[in-house]
Coordinates of C-alpha atoms in Angstrom, one line a residue:
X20 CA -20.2 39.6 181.8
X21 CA -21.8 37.8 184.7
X22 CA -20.2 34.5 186.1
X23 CA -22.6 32.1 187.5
X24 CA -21.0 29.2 189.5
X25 CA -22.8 25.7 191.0
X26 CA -21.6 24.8 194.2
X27 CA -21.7 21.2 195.6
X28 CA -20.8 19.5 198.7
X29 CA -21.1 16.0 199.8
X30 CA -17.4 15.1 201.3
X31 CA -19.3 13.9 204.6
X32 CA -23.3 13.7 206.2
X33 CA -24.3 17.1 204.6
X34 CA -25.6 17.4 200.7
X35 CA -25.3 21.0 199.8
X36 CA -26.0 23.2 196.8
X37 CA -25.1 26.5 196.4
X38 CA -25.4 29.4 193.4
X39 CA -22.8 32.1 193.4
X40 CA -23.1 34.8 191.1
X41 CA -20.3 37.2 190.4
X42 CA -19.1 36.6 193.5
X43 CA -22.5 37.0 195.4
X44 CA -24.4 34.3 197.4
X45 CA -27.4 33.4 195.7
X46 CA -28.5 30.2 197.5
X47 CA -27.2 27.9 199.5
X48 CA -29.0 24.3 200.7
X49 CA -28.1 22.2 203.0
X50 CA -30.1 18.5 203.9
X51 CA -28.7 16.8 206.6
X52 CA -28.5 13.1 207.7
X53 CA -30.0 12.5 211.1
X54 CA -29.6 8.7 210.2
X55 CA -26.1 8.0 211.9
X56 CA -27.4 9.8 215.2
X57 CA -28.5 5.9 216.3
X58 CA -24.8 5.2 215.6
X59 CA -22.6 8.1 217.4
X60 CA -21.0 8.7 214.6
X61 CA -21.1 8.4 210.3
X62 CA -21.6 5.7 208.9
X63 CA -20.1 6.0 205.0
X64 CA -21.9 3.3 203.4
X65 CA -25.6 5.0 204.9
X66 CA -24.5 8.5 204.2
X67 CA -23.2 7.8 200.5
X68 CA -27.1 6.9 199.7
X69 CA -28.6 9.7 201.5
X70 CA -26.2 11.6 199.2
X71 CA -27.7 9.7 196.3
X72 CA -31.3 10.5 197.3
X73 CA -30.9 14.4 198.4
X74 CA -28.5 15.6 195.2
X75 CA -31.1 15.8 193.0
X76 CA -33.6 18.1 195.5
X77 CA -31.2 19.9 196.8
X78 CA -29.4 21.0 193.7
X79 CA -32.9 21.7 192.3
X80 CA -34.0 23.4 195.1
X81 CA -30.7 25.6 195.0
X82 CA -31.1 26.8 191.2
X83 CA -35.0 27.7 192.5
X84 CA -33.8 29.7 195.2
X85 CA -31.2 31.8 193.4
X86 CA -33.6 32.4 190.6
X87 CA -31.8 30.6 187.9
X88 CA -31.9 27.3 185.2
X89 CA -29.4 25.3 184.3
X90 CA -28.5 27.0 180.9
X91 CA -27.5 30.3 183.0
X92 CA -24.7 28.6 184.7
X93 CA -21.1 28.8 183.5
X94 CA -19.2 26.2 185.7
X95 CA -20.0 23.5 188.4
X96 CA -17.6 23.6 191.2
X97 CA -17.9 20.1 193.4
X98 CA -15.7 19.0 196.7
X99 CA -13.3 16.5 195.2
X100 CA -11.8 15.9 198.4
X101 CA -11.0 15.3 201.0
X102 CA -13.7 13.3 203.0
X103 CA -15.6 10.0 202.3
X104 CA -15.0 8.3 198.8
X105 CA -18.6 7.0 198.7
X106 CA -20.2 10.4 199.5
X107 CA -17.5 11.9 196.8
X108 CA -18.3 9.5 194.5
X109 CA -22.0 11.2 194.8
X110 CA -21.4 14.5 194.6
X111 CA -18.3 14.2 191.9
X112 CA -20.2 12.0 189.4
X113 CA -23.4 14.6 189.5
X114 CA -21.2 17.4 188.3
X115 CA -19.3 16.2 186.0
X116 CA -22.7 14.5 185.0
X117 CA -23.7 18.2 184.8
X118 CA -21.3 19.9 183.6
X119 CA -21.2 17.5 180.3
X120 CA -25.2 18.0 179.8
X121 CA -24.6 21.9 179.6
X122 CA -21.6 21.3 177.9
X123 CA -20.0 23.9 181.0
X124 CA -16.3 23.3 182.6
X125 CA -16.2 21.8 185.8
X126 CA -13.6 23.1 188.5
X127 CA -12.9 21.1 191.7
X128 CA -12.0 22.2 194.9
X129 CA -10.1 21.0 198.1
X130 CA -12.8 21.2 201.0
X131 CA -10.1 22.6 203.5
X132 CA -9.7 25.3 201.2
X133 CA -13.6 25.9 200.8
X134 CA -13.3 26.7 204.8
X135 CA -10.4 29.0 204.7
X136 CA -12.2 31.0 201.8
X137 CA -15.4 31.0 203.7
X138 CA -14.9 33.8 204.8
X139 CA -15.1 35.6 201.0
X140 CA -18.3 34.6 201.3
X141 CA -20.5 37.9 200.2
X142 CA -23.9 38.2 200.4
X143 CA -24.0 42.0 199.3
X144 CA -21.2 44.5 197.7
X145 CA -20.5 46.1 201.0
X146 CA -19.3 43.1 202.8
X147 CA -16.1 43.1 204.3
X148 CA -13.6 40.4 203.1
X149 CA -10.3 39.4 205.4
X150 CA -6.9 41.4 203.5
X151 CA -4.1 39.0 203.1
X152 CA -1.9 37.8 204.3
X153 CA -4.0 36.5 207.3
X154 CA -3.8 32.9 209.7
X155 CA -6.9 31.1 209.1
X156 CA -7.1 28.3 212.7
X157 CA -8.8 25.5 211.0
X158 CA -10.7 23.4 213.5
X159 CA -13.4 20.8 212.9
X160 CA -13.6 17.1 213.7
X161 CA -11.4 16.1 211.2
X162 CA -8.5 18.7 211.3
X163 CA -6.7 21.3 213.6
X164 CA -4.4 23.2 211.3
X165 CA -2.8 26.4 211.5
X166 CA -3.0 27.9 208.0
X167 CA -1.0 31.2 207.0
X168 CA -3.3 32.3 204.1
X169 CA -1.0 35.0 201.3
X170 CA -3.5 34.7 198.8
X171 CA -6.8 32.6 197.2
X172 CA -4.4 29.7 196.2
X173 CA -1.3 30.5 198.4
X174 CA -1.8 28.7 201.7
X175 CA 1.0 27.3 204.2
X176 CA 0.3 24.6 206.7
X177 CA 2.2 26.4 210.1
X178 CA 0.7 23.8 212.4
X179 CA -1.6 20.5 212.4
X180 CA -2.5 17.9 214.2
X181 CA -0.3 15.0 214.8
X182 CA -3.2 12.7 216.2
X183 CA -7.0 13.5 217.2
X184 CA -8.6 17.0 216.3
X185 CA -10.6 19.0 218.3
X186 CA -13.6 18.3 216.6
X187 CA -12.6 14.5 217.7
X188 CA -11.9 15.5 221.4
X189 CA -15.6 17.3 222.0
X190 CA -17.6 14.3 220.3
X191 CA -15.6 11.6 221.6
X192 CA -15.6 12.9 225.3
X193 CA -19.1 13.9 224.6
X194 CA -20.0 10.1 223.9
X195 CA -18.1 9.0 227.4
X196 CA -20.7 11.4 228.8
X197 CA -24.2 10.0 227.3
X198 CA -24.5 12.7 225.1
X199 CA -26.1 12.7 221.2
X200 CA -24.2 12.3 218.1
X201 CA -22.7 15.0 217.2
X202 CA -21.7 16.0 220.3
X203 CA -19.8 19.4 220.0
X204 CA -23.0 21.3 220.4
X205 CA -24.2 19.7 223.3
X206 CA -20.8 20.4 224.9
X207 CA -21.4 24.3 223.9
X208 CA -24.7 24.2 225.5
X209 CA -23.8 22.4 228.6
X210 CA -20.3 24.9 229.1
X211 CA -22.0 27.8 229.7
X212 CA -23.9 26.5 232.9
X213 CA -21.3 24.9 234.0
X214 CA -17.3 26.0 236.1
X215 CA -14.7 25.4 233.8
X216 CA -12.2 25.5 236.7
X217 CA -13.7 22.5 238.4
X218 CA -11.6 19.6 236.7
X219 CA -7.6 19.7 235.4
X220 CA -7.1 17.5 232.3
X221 CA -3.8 17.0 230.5
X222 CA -2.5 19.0 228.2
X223 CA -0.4 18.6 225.6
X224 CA 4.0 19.2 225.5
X225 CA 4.1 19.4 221.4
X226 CA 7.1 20.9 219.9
X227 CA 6.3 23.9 217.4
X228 CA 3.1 24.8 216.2
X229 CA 1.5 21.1 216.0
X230 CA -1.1 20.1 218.2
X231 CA -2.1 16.6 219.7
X232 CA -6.0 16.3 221.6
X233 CA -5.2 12.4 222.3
X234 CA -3.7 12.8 226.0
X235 CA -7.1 15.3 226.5
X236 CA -9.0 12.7 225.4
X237 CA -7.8 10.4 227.9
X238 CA -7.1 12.0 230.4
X239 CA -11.0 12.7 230.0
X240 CA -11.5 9.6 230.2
X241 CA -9.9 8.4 233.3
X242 CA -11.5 11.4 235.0
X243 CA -14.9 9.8 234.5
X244 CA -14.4 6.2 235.1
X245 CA -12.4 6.9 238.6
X246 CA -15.5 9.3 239.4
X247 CA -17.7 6.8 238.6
X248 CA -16.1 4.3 240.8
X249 CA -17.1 6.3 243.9
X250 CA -20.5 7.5 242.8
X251 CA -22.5 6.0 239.5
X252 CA -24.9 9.5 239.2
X253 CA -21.4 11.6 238.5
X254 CA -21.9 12.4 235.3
X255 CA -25.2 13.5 235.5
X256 CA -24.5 15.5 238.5
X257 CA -21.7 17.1 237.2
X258 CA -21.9 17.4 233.4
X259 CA -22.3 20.9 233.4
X260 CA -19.0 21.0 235.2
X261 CA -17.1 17.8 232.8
X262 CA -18.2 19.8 229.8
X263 CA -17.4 23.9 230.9
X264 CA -13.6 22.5 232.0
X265 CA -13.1 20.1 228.7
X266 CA -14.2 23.6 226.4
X267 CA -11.8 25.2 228.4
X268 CA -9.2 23.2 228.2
X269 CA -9.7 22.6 224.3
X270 CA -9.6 26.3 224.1
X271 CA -6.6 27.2 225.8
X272 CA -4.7 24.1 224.2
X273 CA -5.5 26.2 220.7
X274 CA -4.6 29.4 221.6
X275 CA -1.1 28.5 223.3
X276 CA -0.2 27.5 219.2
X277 CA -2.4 30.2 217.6
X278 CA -0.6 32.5 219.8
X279 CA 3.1 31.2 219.3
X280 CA 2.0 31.2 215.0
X281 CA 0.9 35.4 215.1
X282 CA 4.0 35.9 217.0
X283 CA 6.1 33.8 214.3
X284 CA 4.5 35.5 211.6
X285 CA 3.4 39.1 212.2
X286 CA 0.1 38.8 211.0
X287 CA -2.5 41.2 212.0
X288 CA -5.8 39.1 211.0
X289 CA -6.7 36.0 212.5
X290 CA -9.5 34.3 210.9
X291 CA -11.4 30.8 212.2
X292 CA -13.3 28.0 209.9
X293 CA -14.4 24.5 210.1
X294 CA -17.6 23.5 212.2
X295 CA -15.7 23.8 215.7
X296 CA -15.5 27.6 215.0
X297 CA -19.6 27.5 215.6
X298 CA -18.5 26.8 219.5
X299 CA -19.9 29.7 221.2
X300 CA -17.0 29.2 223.7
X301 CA -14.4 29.7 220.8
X302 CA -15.6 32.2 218.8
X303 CA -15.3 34.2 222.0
X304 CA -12.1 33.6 223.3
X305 CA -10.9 34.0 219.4
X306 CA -12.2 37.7 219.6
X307 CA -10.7 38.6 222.8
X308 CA -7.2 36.9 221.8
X309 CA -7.7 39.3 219.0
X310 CA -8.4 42.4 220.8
X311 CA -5.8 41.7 223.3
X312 CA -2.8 41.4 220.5
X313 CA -4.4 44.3 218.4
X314 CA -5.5 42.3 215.8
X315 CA -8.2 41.9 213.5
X316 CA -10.4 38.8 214.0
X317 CA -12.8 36.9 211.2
X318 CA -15.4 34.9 212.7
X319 CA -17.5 33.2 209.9
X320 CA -21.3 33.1 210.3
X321 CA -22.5 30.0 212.1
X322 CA -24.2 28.5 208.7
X323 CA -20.9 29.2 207.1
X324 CA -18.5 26.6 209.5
X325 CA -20.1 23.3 208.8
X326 CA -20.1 21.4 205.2
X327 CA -21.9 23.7 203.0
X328 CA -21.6 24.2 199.1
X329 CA -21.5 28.1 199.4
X330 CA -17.4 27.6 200.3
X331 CA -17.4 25.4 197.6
X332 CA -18.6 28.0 194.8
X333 CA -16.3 30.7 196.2
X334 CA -13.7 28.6 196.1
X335 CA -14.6 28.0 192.1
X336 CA -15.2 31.2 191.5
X337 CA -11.9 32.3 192.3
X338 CA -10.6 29.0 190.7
X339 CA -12.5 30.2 187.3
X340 CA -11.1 33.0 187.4
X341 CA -8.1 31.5 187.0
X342 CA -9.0 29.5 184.6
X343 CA -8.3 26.3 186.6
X344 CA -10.8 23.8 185.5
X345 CA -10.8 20.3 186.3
X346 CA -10.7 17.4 183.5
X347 CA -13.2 14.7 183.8
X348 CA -10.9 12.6 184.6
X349 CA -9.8 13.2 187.9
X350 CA -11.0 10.9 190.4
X351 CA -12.1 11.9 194.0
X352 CA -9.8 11.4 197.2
X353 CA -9.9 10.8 200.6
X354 CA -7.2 12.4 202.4
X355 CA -5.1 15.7 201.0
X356 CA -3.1 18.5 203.1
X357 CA -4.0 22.0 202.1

């Protein structure tokens, strides 16, 4: 019997549908909000009613793609959290809206979890899939976590941060520098041309496997303002440089703790979610920390590490399997741990 799940996302800036059929990706549709560039940085109130006007489209547009209607679907699996309640509110109300017209169980899912199980993703039979148990480093602008991953539902928090993620420490030093919201990417691009020797920043003394990406921050910070003191074009001059030392440094501070975790633990996978794992620069050092220890790494496909819905299905899939459905009654929330 085939088992056809509904995906949605909208826990931050990015509506997304996605169809998922016995355990195969069948669509997946992402609109993004370009209005909070003018702002550095979401705004909730403005991205709650871009959710309200791209649900509808992009749900629509997701069942067209996969080649389906609404009457072949047997659950809707939506982000309840966590993220922003408005843009929750939008994509929590539309399923259970759903799910109640097609008289279909609805089955909620914890977006962390939708970017550890990312990596089940399949988009054909012969797809490889991580074997557990594996550590899944979590890194995106709202969380740094270490994750030790035994099954689908059995997930230990090793590590976290205990202030500022990395996600937070690229688009916040990337706004000291002039560049657009969101400014991880930019950073990326900028590293490669630049030496990543060329500036020392501070890193962290946190006990364990916890990380901290404030002291970076500032440390960031001071760097520019007393450069700018003795010559106003430094940042221009030398953003290459600013942006190739702050990767590195971001990089190295996540290692040092991934490291201490596979040692801890005996794992031999390590895989990497959340949209920091798109950085060029960390997907790299990732797979030759994994080739050095021996181990096997899983680095998700770039359209797979920001907000999407297709995370979101194979999380409910699994979850339906289960039988772990979600009563109507649940409200969304805004903050969780795994």
């Amino acid at each position: 019997m085939s088992i056809t799940i509904l995906g949605i996302e909208s826990s931050c800036d990015d509506t997304s549908a996605a169809v998922i059929s016995d355990g195969l990706l069948k669509s997946n549709v992402i609109a993004s909000q370009k209005v909070h560039q003018e702002f550095g940085g979401v705004v909730p109130e403005l991205a709650s009613r871009a959710h309200q006007q791209n649900i509808v489209p992009v749900v629509s547009e997701a069942l067209r793609q996969a080649g389906i209607s609404p009457s072949d679907l047997d659950a809707v699996a939506f982000t309840r959290g966590p993220g922003l309640l408005g843009s929750l509110l939008v994509g929590t109300s539309f399923a259970k809206g759903m799910a109640i017209g097609l008289n279909i169980p609805t089955v909620d899912v914890n977006h962390l979890h939708g970017h550890v199980l990312s990596h089940f993703i399949k988009e054909d039979d012969s797809q490889a899939v991580p074997e557990f148990p594996f550590i899944c480093l979590l890194i995106s602008g709202g969380n740094s976590q270490i994750i030790l991953v035994r099954s689908y539902f059995d997930m230990e928090i090793l590590g976290s941060t205990i202030d500022d993620a990395a996600g937070e420490a690229f688009d916040k030093c990337a706004k000291v520098m002039g560049l657009p919201y969101p400014g991880g990417p930019h950073i990326d691009r900028l590293a490669a041309e630049g030496n990543a020797d060329a500036f020392k920043f501070a890193r962290p003394h946190i006990p364990e496997l916890d990380y901290s990406f404030s002291g970076l921050k500032t440390s960031f910070l001071y760097t520019v303002r007393d450069n700018l003191k003795a010559d106003s074009g430094f940042i221009e001059k030398r953003k290459a440089d600013l942006a190739a030392s702050l990767q590195k440094t971001i990089i190295d501070i996540l290692l040092d703790k991934l490291a201490k975790a596979v040692e801890k633990t005996g794992v031999k996978a390590v895989a990497i979610g959340g949209g920091v794992s798109a950085n060029s620069g960390v997907r790299g050092a990732i797979e030759n920390f994994c080739r050095r220890k021996g181990i096997k790494a899983w680095i998700p496909k770039r359209s797979f590490t920001t907000d999407n819905a297709a995370m979101v299905a194979i999380a409910g899939y699994f979850k339906y399997l289960e039988g772990e459905f979600c009563p109507l009654d649940l409200p969304p929330y805004s903050k969780v741990e795994v």
